mmCIF file of N, CA and C in Angstrom:
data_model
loop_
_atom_site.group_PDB
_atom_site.id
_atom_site.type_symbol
_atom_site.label_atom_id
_atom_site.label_comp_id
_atom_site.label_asym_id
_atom_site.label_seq_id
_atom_site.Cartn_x
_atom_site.Cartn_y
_atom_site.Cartn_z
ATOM 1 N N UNK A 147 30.733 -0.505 19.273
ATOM 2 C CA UNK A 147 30.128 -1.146 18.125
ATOM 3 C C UNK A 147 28.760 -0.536 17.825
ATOM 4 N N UNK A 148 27.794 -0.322 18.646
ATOM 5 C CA UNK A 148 26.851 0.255 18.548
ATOM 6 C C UNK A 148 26.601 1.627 17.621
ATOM 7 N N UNK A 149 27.872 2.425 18.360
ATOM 8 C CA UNK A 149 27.920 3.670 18.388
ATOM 9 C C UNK A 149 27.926 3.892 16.761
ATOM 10 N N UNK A 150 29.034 3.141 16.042
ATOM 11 C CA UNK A 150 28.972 3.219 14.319
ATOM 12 C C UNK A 150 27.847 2.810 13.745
ATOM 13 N N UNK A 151 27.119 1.379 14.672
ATOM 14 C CA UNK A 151 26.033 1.432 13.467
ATOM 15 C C UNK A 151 24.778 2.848 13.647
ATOM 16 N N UNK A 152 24.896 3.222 15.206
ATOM 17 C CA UNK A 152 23.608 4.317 15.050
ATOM 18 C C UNK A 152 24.457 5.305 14.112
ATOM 19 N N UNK A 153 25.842 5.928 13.755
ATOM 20 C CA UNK A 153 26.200 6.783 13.234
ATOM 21 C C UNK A 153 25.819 6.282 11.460
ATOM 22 N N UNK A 154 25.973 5.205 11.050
ATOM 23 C CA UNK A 154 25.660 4.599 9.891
ATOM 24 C C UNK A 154 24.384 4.909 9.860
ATOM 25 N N UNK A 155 23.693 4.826 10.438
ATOM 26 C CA UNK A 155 22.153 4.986 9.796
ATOM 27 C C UNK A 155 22.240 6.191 10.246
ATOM 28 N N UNK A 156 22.146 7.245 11.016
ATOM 29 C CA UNK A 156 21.896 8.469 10.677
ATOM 30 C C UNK A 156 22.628 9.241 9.563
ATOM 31 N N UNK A 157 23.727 8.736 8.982
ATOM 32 C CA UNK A 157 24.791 9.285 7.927
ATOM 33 C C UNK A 157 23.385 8.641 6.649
ATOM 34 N N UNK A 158 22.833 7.885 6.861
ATOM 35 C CA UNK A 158 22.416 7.362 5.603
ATOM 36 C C UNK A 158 20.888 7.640 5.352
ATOM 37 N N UNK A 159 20.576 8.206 6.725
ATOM 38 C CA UNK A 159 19.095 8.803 6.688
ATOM 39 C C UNK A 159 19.040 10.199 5.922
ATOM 40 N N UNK A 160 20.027 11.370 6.543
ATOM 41 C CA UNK A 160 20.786 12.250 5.970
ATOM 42 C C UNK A 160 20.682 12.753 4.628
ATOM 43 N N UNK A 161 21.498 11.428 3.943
ATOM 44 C CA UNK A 161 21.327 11.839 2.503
ATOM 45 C C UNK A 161 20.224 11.238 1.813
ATOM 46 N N UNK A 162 19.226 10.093 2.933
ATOM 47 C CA UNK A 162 18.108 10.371 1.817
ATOM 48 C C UNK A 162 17.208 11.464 1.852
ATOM 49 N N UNK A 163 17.380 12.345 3.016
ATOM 50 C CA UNK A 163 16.442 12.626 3.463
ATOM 51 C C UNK A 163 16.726 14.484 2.348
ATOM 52 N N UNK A 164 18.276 14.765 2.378
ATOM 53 C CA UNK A 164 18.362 15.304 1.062
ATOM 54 C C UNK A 164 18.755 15.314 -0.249
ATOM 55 N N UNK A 165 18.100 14.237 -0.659
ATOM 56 C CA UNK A 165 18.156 13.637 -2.045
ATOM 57 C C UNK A 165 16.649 14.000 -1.943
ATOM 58 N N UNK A 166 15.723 13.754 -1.456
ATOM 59 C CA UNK A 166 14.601 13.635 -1.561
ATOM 60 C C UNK A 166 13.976 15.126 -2.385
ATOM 61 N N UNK A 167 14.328 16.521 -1.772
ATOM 62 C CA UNK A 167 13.604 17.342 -2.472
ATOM 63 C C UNK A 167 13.929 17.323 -3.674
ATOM 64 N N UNK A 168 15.061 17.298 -4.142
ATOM 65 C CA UNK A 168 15.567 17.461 -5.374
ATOM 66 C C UNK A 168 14.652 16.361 -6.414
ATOM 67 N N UNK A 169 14.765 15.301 -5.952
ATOM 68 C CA UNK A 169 13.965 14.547 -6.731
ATOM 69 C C UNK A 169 12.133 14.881 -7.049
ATOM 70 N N UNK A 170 11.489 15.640 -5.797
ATOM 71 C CA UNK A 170 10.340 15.908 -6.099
ATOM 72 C C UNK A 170 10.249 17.315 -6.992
ATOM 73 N N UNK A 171 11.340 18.026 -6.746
ATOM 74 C CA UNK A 171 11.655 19.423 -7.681
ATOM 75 C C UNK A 171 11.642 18.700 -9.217
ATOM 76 N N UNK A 172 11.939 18.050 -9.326
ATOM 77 C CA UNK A 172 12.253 17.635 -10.997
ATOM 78 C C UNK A 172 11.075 16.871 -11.464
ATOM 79 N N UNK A 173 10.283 16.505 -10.600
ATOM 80 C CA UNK A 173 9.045 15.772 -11.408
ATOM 81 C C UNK A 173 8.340 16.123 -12.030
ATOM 82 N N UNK A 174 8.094 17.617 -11.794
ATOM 83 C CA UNK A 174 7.413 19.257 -12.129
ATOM 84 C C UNK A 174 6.865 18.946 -13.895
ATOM 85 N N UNK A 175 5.645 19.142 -14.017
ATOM 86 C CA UNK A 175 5.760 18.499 -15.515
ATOM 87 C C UNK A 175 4.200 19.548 -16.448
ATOM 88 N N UNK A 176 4.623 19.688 -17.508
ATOM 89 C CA UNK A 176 3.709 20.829 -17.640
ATOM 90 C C UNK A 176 1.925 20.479 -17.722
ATOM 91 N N UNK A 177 1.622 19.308 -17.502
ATOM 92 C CA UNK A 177 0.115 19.034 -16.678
ATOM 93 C C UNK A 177 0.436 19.733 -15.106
ATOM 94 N N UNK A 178 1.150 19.133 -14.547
ATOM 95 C CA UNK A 178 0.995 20.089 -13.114
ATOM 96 C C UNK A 178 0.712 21.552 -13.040
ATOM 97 N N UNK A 179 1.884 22.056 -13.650
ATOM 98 C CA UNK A 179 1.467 23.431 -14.227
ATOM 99 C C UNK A 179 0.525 23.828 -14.181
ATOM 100 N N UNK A 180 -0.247 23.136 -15.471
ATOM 101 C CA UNK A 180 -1.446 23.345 -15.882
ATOM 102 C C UNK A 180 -2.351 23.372 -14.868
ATOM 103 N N UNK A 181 -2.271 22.581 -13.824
ATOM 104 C CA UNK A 181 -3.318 22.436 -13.016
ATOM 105 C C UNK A 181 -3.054 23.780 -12.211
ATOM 106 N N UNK A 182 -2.105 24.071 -12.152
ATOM 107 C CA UNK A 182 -1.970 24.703 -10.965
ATOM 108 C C UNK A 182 -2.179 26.507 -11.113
ATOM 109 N N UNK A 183 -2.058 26.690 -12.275
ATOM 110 C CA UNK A 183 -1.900 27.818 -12.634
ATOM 111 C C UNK A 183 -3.981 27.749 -12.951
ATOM 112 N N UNK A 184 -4.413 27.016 -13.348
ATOM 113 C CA UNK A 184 -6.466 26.911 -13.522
ATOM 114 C C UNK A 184 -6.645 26.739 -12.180
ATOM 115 N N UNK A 185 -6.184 26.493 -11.086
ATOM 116 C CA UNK A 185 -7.001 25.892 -9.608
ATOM 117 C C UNK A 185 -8.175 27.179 -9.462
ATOM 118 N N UNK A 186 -7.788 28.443 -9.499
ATOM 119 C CA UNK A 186 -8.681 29.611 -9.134
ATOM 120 C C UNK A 186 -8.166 30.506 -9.699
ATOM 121 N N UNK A 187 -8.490 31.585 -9.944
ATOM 122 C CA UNK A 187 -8.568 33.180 -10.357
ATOM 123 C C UNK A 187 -8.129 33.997 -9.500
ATOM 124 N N UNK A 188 -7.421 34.978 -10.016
ATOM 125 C CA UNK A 188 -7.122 36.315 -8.781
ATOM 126 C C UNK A 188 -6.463 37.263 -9.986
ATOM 127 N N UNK A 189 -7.740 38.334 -10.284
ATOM 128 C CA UNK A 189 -7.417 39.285 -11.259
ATOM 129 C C UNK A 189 -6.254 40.054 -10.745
ATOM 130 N N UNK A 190 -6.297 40.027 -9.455
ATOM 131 C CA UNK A 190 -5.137 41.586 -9.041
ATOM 132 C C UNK A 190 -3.703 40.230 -9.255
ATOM 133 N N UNK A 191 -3.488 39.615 -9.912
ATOM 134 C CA UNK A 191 -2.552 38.730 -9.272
ATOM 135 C C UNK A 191 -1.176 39.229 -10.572
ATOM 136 N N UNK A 192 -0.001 39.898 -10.532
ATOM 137 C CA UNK A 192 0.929 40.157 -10.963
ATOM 138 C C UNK A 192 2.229 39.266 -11.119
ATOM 139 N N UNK A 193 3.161 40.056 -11.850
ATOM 140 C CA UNK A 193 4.084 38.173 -12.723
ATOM 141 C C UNK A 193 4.958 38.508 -10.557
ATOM 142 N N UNK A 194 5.063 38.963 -9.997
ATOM 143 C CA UNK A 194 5.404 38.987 -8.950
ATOM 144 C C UNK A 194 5.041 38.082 -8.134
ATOM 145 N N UNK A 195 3.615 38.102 -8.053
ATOM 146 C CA UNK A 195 2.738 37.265 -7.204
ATOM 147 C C UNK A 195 2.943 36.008 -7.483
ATOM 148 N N UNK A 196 2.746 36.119 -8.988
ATOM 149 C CA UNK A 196 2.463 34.675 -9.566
ATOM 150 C C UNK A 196 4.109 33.656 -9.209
ATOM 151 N N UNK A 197 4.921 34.278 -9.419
ATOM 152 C CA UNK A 197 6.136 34.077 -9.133
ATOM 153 C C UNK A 197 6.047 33.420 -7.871
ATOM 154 N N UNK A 198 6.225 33.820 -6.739
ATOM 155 C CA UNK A 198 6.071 33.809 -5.711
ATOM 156 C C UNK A 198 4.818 32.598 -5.265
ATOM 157 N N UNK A 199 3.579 32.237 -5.810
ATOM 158 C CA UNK A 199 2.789 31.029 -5.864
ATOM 159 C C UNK A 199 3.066 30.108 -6.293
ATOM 160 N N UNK A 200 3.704 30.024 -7.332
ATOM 161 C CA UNK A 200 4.344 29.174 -8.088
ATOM 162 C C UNK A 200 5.774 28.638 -7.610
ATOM 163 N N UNK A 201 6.526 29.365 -7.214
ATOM 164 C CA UNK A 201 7.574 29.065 -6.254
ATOM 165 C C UNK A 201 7.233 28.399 -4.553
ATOM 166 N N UNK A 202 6.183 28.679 -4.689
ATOM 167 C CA UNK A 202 5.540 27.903 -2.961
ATOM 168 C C UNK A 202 5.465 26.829 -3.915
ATOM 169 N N UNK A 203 4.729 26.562 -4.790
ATOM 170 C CA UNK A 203 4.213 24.929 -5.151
ATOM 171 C C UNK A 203 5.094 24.280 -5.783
ATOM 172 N N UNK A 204 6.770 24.937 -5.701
ATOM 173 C CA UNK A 204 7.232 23.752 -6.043
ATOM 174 C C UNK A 204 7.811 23.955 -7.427
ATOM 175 N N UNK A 205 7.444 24.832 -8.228
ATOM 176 C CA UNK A 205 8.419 25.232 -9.553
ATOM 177 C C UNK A 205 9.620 25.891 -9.243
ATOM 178 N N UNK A 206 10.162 26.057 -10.430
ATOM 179 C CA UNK A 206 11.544 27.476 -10.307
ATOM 180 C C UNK A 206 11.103 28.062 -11.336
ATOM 181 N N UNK A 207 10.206 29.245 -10.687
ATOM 182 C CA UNK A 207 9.869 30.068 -10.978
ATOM 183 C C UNK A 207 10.528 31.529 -10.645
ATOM 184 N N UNK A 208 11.117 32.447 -12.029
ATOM 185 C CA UNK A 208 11.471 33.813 -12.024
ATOM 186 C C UNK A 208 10.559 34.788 -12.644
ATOM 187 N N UNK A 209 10.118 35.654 -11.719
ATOM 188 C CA UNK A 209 9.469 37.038 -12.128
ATOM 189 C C UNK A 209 10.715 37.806 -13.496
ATOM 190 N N UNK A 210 9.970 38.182 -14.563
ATOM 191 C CA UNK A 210 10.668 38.957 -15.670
ATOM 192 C C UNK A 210 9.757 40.141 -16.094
ATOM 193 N N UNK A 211 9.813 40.902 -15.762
ATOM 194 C CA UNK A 211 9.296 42.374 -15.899
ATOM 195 C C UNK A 211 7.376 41.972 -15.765
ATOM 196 N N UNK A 212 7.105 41.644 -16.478
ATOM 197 C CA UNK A 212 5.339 41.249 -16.502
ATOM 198 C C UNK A 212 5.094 40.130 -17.047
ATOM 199 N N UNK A 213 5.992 39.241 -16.858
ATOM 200 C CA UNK A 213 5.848 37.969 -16.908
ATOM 201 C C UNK A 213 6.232 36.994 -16.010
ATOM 202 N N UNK A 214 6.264 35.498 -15.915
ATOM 203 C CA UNK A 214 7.120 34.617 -15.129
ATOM 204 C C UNK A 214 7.615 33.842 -16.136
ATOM 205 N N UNK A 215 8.944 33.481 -15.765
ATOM 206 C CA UNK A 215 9.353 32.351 -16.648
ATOM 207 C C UNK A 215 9.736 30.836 -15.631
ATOM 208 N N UNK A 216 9.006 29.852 -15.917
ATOM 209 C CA UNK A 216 9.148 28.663 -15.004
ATOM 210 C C UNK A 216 9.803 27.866 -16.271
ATOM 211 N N UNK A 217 10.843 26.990 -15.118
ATOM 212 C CA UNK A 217 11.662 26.213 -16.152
ATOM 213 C C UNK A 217 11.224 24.746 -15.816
ATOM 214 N N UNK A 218 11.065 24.087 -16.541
ATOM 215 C CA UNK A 218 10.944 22.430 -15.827
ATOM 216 C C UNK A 218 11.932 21.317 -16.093
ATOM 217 N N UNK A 219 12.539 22.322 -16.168
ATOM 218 C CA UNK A 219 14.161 20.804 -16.861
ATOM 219 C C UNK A 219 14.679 21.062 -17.781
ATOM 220 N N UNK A 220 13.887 20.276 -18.460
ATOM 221 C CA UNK A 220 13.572 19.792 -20.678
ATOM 222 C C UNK A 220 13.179 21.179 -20.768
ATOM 223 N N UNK A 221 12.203 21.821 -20.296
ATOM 224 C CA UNK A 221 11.360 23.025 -21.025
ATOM 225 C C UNK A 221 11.320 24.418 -20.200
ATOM 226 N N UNK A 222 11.151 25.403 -20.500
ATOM 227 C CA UNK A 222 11.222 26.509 -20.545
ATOM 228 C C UNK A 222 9.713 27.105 -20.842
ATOM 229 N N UNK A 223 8.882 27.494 -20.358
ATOM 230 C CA UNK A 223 7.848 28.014 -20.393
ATOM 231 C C UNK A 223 7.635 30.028 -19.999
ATOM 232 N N UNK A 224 6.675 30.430 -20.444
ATOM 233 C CA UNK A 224 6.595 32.049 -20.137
ATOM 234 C C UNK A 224 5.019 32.141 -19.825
ATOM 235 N N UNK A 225 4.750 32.369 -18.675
ATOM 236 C CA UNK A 225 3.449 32.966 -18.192
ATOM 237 C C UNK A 225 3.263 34.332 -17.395
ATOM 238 N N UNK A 226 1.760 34.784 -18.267
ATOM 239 C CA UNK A 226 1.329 35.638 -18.021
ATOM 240 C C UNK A 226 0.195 36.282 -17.330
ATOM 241 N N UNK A 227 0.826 36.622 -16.360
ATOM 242 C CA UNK A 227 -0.541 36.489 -15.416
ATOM 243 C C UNK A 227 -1.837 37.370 -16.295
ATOM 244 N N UNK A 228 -3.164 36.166 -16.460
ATOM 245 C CA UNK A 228 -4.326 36.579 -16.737
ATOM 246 C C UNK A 228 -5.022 37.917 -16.282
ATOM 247 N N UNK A 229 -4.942 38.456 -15.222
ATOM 248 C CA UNK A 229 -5.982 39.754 -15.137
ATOM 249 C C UNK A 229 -7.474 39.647 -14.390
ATOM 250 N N UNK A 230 -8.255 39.694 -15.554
ATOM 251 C CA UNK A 230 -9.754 39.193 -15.494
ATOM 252 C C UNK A 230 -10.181 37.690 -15.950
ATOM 253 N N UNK A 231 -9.300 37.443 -17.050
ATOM 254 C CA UNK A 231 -9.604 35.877 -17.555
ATOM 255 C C UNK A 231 -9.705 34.863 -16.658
ATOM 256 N N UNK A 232 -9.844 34.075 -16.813
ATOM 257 C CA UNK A 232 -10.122 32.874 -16.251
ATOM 258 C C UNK A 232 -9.008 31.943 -15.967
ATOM 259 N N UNK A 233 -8.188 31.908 -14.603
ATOM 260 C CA UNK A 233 -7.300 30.903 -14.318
ATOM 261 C C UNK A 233 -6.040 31.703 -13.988
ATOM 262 N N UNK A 234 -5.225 31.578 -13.512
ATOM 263 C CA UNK A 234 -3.857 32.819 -13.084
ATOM 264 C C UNK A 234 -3.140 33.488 -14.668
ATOM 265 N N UNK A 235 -2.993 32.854 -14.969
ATOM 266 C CA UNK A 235 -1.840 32.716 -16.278
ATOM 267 C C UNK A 235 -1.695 32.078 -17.375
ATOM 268 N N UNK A 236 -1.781 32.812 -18.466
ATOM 269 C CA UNK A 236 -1.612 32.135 -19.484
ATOM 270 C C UNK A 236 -0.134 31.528 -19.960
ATOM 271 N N UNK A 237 0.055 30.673 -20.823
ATOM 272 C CA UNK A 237 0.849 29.635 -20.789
ATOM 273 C C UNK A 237 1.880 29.634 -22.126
ATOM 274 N N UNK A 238 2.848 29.907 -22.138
ATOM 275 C CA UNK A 238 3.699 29.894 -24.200
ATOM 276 C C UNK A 238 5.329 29.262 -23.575
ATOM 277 N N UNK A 239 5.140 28.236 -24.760
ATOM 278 C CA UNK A 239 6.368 27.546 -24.741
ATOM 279 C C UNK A 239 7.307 28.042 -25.007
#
């Protein structure tokens, strides 16, 4: 008797436990973005890099020749990594 209920709760820990990213993947919303792409500057920073930062924090983010394209669900966005300007990437819907 035991044995099913510890198997019941670990069967049910399981799937919350992967339900969970998916749900924080989709919250992704283009203020976050925003923040995240202004936190700091890095002129040498390429749509590679940026790709790749942006994919640590949590977007789905694809490198496209000298750009990134991050998708957030609903929207579709294209950034370009800044250079010298101010903030990683600029931002077009």
């Amino acid at each position: 008797m035991a044995w099913k209920a510890i198997s019941a709760i670990s069967l049910l820990s399981l799937v919350v436990l992967l339900a969970l990213p998916t749900a924080s993947a989709s919250s992704a919303s283009l203020s976050d973005l925003l923040s995240t792409v202004s936190s700091f500057d890095d002129p040498r920073m390429g749509a590679k890099d940026l790709a790749f930062y942006l994919a640590s924090h949590g977007f789905d983010a694809t490198p496209k020749g000298s750009y990134v394209v991050v998708d957030l669900g609903s929207d579709v966005y294209k950034l370009t990594p800044n250079g010298a300007a101010p903030g990683l990437a600029s931002i077009a819907g």
